[in-house]
Coordinates of C-alpha atoms in Angstrom, one line a residue:
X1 CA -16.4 -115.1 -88.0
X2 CA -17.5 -118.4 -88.3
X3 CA -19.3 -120.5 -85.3
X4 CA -16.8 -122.6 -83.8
X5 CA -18.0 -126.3 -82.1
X6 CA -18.3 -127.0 -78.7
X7 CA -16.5 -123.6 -77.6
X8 CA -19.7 -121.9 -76.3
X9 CA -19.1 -118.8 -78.3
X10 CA -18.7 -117.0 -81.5
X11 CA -15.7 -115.5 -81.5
X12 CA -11.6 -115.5 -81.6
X13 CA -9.9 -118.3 -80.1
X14 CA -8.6 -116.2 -77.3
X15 CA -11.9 -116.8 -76.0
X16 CA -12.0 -120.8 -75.3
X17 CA -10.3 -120.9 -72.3
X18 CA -13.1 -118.6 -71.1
X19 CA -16.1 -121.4 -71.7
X20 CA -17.0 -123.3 -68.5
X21 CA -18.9 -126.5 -68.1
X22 CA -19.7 -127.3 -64.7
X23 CA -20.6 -131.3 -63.8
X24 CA -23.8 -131.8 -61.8
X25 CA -25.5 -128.4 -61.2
X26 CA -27.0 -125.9 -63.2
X27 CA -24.6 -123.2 -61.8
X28 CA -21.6 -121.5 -62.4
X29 CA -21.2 -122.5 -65.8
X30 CA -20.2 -119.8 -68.7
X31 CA -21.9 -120.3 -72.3
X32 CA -22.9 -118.3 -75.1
X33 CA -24.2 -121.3 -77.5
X34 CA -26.8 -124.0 -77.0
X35 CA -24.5 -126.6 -78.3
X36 CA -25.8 -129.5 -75.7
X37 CA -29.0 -130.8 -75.4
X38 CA -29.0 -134.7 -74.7
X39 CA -30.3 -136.0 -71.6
X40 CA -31.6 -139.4 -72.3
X41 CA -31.6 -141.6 -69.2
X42 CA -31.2 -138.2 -67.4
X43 CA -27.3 -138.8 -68.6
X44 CA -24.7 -135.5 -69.3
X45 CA -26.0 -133.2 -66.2
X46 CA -24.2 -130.4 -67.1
X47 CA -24.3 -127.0 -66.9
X48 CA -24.0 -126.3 -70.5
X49 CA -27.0 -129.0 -71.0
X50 CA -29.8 -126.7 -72.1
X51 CA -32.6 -129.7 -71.4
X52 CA -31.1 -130.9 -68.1
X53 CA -31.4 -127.0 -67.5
X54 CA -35.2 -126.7 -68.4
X55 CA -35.6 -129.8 -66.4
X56 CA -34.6 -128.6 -63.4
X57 CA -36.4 -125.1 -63.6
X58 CA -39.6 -127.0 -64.6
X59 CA -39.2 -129.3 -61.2
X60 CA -38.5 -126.0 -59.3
X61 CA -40.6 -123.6 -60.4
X62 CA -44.2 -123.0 -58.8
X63 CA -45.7 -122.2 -62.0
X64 CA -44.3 -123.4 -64.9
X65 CA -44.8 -127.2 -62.8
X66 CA -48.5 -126.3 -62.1
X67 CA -49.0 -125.2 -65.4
X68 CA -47.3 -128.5 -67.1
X69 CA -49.3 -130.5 -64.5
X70 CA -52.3 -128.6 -64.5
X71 CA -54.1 -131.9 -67.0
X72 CA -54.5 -133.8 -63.6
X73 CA -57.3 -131.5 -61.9
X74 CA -58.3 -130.7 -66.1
X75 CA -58.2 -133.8 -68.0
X76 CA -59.1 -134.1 -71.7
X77 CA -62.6 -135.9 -72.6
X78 CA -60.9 -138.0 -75.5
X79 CA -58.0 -138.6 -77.0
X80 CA -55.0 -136.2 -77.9
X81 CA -54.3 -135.3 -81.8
X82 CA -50.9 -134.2 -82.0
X83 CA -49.3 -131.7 -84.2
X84 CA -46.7 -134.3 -86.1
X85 CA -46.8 -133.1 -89.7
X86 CA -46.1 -134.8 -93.0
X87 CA -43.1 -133.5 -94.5
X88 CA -41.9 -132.6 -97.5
X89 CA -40.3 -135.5 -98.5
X90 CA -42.6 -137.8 -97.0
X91 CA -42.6 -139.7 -93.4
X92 CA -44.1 -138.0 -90.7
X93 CA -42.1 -136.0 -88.5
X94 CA -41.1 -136.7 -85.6
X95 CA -41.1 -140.6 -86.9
X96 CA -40.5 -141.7 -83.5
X97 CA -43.5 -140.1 -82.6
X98 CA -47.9 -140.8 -82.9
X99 CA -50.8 -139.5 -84.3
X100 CA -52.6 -139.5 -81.2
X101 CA -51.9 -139.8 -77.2
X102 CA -53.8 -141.5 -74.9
X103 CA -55.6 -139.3 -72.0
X104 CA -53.5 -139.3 -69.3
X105 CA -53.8 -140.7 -65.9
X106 CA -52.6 -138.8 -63.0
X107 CA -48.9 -138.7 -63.1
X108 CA -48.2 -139.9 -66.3
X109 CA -47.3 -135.9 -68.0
X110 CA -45.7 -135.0 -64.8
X111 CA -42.4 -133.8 -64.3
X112 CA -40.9 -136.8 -62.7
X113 CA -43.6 -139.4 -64.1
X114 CA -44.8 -141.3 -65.1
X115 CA -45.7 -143.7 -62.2
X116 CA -45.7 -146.6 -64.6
X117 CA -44.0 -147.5 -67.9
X118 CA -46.0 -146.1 -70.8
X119 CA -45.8 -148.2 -74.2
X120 CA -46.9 -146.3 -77.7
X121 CA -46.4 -147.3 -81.3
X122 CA -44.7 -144.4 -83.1
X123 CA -44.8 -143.6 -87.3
X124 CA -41.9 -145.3 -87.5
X125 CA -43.6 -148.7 -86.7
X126 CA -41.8 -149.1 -83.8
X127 CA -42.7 -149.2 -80.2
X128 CA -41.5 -147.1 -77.4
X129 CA -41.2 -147.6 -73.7
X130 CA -41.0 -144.8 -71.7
X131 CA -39.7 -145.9 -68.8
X132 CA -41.2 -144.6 -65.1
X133 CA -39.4 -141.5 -64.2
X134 CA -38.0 -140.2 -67.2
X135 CA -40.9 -137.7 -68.6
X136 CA -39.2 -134.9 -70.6
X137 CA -35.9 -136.5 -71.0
X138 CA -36.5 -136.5 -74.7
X139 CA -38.3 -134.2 -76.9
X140 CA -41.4 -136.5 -77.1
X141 CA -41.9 -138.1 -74.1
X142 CA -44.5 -137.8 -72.5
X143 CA -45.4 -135.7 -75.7
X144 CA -43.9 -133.6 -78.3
X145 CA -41.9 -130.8 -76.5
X146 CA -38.9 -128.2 -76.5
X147 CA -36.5 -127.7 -74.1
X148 CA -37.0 -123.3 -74.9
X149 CA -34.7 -120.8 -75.0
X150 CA -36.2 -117.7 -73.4
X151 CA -33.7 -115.5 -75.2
X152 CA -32.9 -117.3 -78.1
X153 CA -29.2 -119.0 -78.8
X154 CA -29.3 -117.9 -82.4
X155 CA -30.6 -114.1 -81.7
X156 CA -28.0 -113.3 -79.1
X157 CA -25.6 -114.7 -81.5
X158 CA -26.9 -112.9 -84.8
X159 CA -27.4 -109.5 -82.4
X160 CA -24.1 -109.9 -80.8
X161 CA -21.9 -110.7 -84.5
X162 CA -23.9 -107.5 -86.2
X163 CA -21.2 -105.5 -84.0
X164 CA -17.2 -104.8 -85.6
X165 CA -15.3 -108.0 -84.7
X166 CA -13.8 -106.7 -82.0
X167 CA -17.0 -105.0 -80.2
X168 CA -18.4 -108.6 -80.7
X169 CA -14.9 -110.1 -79.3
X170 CA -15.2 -107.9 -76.0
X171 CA -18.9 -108.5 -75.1
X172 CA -18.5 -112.0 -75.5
X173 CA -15.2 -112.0 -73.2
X174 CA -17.1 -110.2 -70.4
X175 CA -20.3 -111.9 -70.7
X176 CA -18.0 -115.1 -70.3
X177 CA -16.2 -113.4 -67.8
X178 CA -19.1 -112.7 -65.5
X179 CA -20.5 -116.4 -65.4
X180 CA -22.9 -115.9 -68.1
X181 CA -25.1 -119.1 -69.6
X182 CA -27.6 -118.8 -72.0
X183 CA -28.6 -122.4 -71.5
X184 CA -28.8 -121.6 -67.0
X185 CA -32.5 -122.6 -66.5
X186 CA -34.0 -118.9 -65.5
X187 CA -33.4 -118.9 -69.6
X188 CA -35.3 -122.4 -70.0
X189 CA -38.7 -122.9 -70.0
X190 CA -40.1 -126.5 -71.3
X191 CA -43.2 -125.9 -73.8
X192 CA -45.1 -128.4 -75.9
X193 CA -45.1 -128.5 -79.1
X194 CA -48.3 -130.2 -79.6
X195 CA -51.7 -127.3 -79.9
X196 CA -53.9 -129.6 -78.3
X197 CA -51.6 -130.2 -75.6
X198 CA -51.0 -126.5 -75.0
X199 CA -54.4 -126.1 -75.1
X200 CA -54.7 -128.7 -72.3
X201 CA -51.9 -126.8 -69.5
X202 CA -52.8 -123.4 -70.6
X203 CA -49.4 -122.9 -72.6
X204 CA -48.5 -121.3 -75.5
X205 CA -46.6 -123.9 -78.2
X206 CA -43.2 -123.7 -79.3
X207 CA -43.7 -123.1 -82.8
X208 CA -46.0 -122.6 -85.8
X209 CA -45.6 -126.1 -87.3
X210 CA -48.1 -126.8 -90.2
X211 CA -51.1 -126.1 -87.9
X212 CA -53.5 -123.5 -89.4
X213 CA -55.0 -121.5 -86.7
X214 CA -53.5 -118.4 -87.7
X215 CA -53.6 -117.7 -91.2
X216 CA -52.1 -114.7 -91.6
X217 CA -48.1 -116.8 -90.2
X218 CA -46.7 -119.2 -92.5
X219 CA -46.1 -122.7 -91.6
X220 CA -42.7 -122.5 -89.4
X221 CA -41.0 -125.9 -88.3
X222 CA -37.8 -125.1 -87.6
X223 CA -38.2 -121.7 -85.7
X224 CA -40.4 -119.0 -84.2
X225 CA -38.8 -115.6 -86.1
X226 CA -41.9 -113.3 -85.4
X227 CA -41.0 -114.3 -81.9
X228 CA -37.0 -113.9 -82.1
X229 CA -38.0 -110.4 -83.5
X230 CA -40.1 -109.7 -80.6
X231 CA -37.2 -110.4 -78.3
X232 CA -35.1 -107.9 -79.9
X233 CA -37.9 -105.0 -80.3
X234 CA -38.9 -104.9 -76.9
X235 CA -38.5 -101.5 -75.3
X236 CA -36.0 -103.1 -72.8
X237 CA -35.3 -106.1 -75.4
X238 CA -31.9 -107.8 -76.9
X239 CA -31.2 -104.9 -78.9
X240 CA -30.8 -102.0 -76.5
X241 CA -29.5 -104.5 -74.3
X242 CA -26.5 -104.6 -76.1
X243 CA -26.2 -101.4 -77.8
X244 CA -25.6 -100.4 -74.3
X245 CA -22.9 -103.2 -74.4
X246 CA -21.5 -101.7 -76.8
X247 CA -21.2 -98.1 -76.3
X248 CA -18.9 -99.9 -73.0
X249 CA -16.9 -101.4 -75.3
X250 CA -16.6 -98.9 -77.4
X251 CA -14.6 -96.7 -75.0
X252 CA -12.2 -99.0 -75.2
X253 CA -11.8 -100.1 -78.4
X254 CA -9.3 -96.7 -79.5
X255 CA -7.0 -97.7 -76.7
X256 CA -3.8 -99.6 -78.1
X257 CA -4.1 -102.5 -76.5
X258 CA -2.8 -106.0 -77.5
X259 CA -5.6 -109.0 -77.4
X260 CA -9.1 -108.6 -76.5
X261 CA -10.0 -105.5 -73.8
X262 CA -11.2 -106.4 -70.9
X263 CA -14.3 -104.8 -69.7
X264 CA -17.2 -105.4 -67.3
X265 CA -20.8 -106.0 -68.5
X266 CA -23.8 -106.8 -66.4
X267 CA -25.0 -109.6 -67.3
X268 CA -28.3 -109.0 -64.5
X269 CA -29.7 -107.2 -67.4
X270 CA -30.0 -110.0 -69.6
X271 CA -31.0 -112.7 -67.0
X272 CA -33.8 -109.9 -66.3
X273 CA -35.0 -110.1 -69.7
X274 CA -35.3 -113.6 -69.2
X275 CA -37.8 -113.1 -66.1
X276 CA -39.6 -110.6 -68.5
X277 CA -39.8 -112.8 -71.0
X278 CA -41.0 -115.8 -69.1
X279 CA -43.4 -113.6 -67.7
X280 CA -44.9 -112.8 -70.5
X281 CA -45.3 -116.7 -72.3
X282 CA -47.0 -117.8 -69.2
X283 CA -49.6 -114.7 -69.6
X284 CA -50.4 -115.8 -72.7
X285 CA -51.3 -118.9 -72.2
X286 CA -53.8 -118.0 -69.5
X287 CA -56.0 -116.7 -72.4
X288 CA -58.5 -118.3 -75.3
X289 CA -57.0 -122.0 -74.3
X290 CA -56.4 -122.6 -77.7
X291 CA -52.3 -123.3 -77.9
X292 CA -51.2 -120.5 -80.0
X293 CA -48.0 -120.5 -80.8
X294 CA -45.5 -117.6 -79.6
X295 CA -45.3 -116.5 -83.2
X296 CA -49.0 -115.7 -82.8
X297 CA -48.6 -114.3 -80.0
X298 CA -45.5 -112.3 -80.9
X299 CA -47.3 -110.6 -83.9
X300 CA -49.6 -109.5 -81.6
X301 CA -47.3 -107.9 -78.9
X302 CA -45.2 -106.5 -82.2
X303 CA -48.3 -104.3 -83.1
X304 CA -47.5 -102.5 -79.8
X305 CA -44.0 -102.0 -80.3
X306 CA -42.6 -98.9 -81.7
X307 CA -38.7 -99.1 -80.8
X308 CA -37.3 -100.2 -84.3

């Protein structure tokens, strides 16, 4: 089956109807892809809107906003190198971002900030404005960052469409069904991207990139896959998660029935993963200080890990 656009799943058609998008709150909403994630000029507040989502859990949760604001009582002694990387066919990437950022005065990395309009030439030659206010509406202001998917969109999908069709059909009707949004903001966490940054809040980065503090991971720019591994592995990960799914479905799949079953599935399971997970990412940046990405740190929790 082949992903469809906009109908926040993978599945049959029969399913559409199921995909809700609620306006103006990060509630209530049912989504199984991360196909939104535009909030410039904190425009589209929807449900569905994995950034507006990670937004609102970083304003609203104790520690992921003392961590992200932790450069205020911890300021750096010079200037920030960031971790933009020449690519392969030349240009630096992001263009629209720097070599370098200015130490911050208080405020100006906060969520909510900054208190004053910040100007920066980019790669591109051009400058940027980043208006008062609007920190984290866009991947690179106030610096290079990702709007993260605790459980990531693409390994619920790829562990979800290694079931037969119709196993795969059911589970995504019930999760649908029961409310379920990957993109709802206990699944969103907003990390940098930049090391030194990382380094700064006592984070972990979002991925790899072309940085070479760990020699034994390739350079990664587009994904973290030791990590994505790691969320499947886990003793109480992805995978068991729905293998139990299916076994459900599975006692329904010999009944005659026209359409897709319906079943129930609790979808508590996987939001709990989520607090396990996030759990876990905000340990390790607590030690070394050094950014590692959560591929490093993923390789090193896989070494533990003896569920295949």
């Amino acid at each position: 089956m082949s992903k469809k656009k906009d109908t926040g799943h993978f599945g049959d058609a029969e399913l559409n109807d199921l995909h809700l998008t609620v306006k103006n709150t990060t509630e209530g909403g049912a989504c199984l892809t991360g196909h939104t994630g535009d909030f410039s000029g904190f425009k589209n507040k929807v449900s569905c809107n994995y950034r507006y989502q990670a937004y609102e859990q970083a304003d609203s949760h104790g520690e992921i906003k003392e961590r992200l604001h932790r450069y205020n009582e911890h300021p750096p002694e010079r200037r920030i190198q960031t971790s933009a990387y020449r690519a392969n066919k030349g240009g630096m990437t992001p263009d629209r971002y720097c070599a370098h950022l200015d130490i911050p005065e208080p405020g100006d990395w906060d969520i909510g900030g900054p208190p004053r309009a910040i100007k920066r030439k980019t790669f591109a030659k051009g400058k940027v404005r980043i208006p008062a206010g609007y920190n984290f509406t866009q991947d690179t202001w106030p610096y290079w960052n990702n709007a993260h998917h605790l459980i990531p969109k693409g390994t619920l999908d790829s562990v979800i469409q290694e079931q037969d069709a119709k196993v795969s059909n059911m589970i995504q009707k019930a999760l649908l069904k029961a409310r379920y949004n990957i993109n709802q903001k206990k699944n969103m966490l907003m990390i940098p991207q930049d090391r030194e940054v990382a380094a700064l809040l006592n984070l972990p980065r979002h991925i790899q990139l072309k940085d070479d503090d760990t020699k034994s991971l390739p350079a990664s720019c587009t994904d973290h896959p030791v990590y994505n591994v790691m969320v499947s592995r886990m003793t109480e990960g992805l995978n068991r998660i729905i293998e139990n799914y299916k076994s459900i479905c599975e006692k329904e799949t010999n009944k005659d029935k026209h359409g897709i079953p319906d079943i129930e599935l609790d979808k508590s399971r996987l939001e709990e993963l989520s607090a396990q997970l996030l759990e876990i990412i905000l340990a390790w940046g607590r030690t070394g200080n050094t950014g590692p990405s959560l591929d490093k740190k993923s390789t090193q929790l896989l070494k533990t890990i003896t569920r295949p």
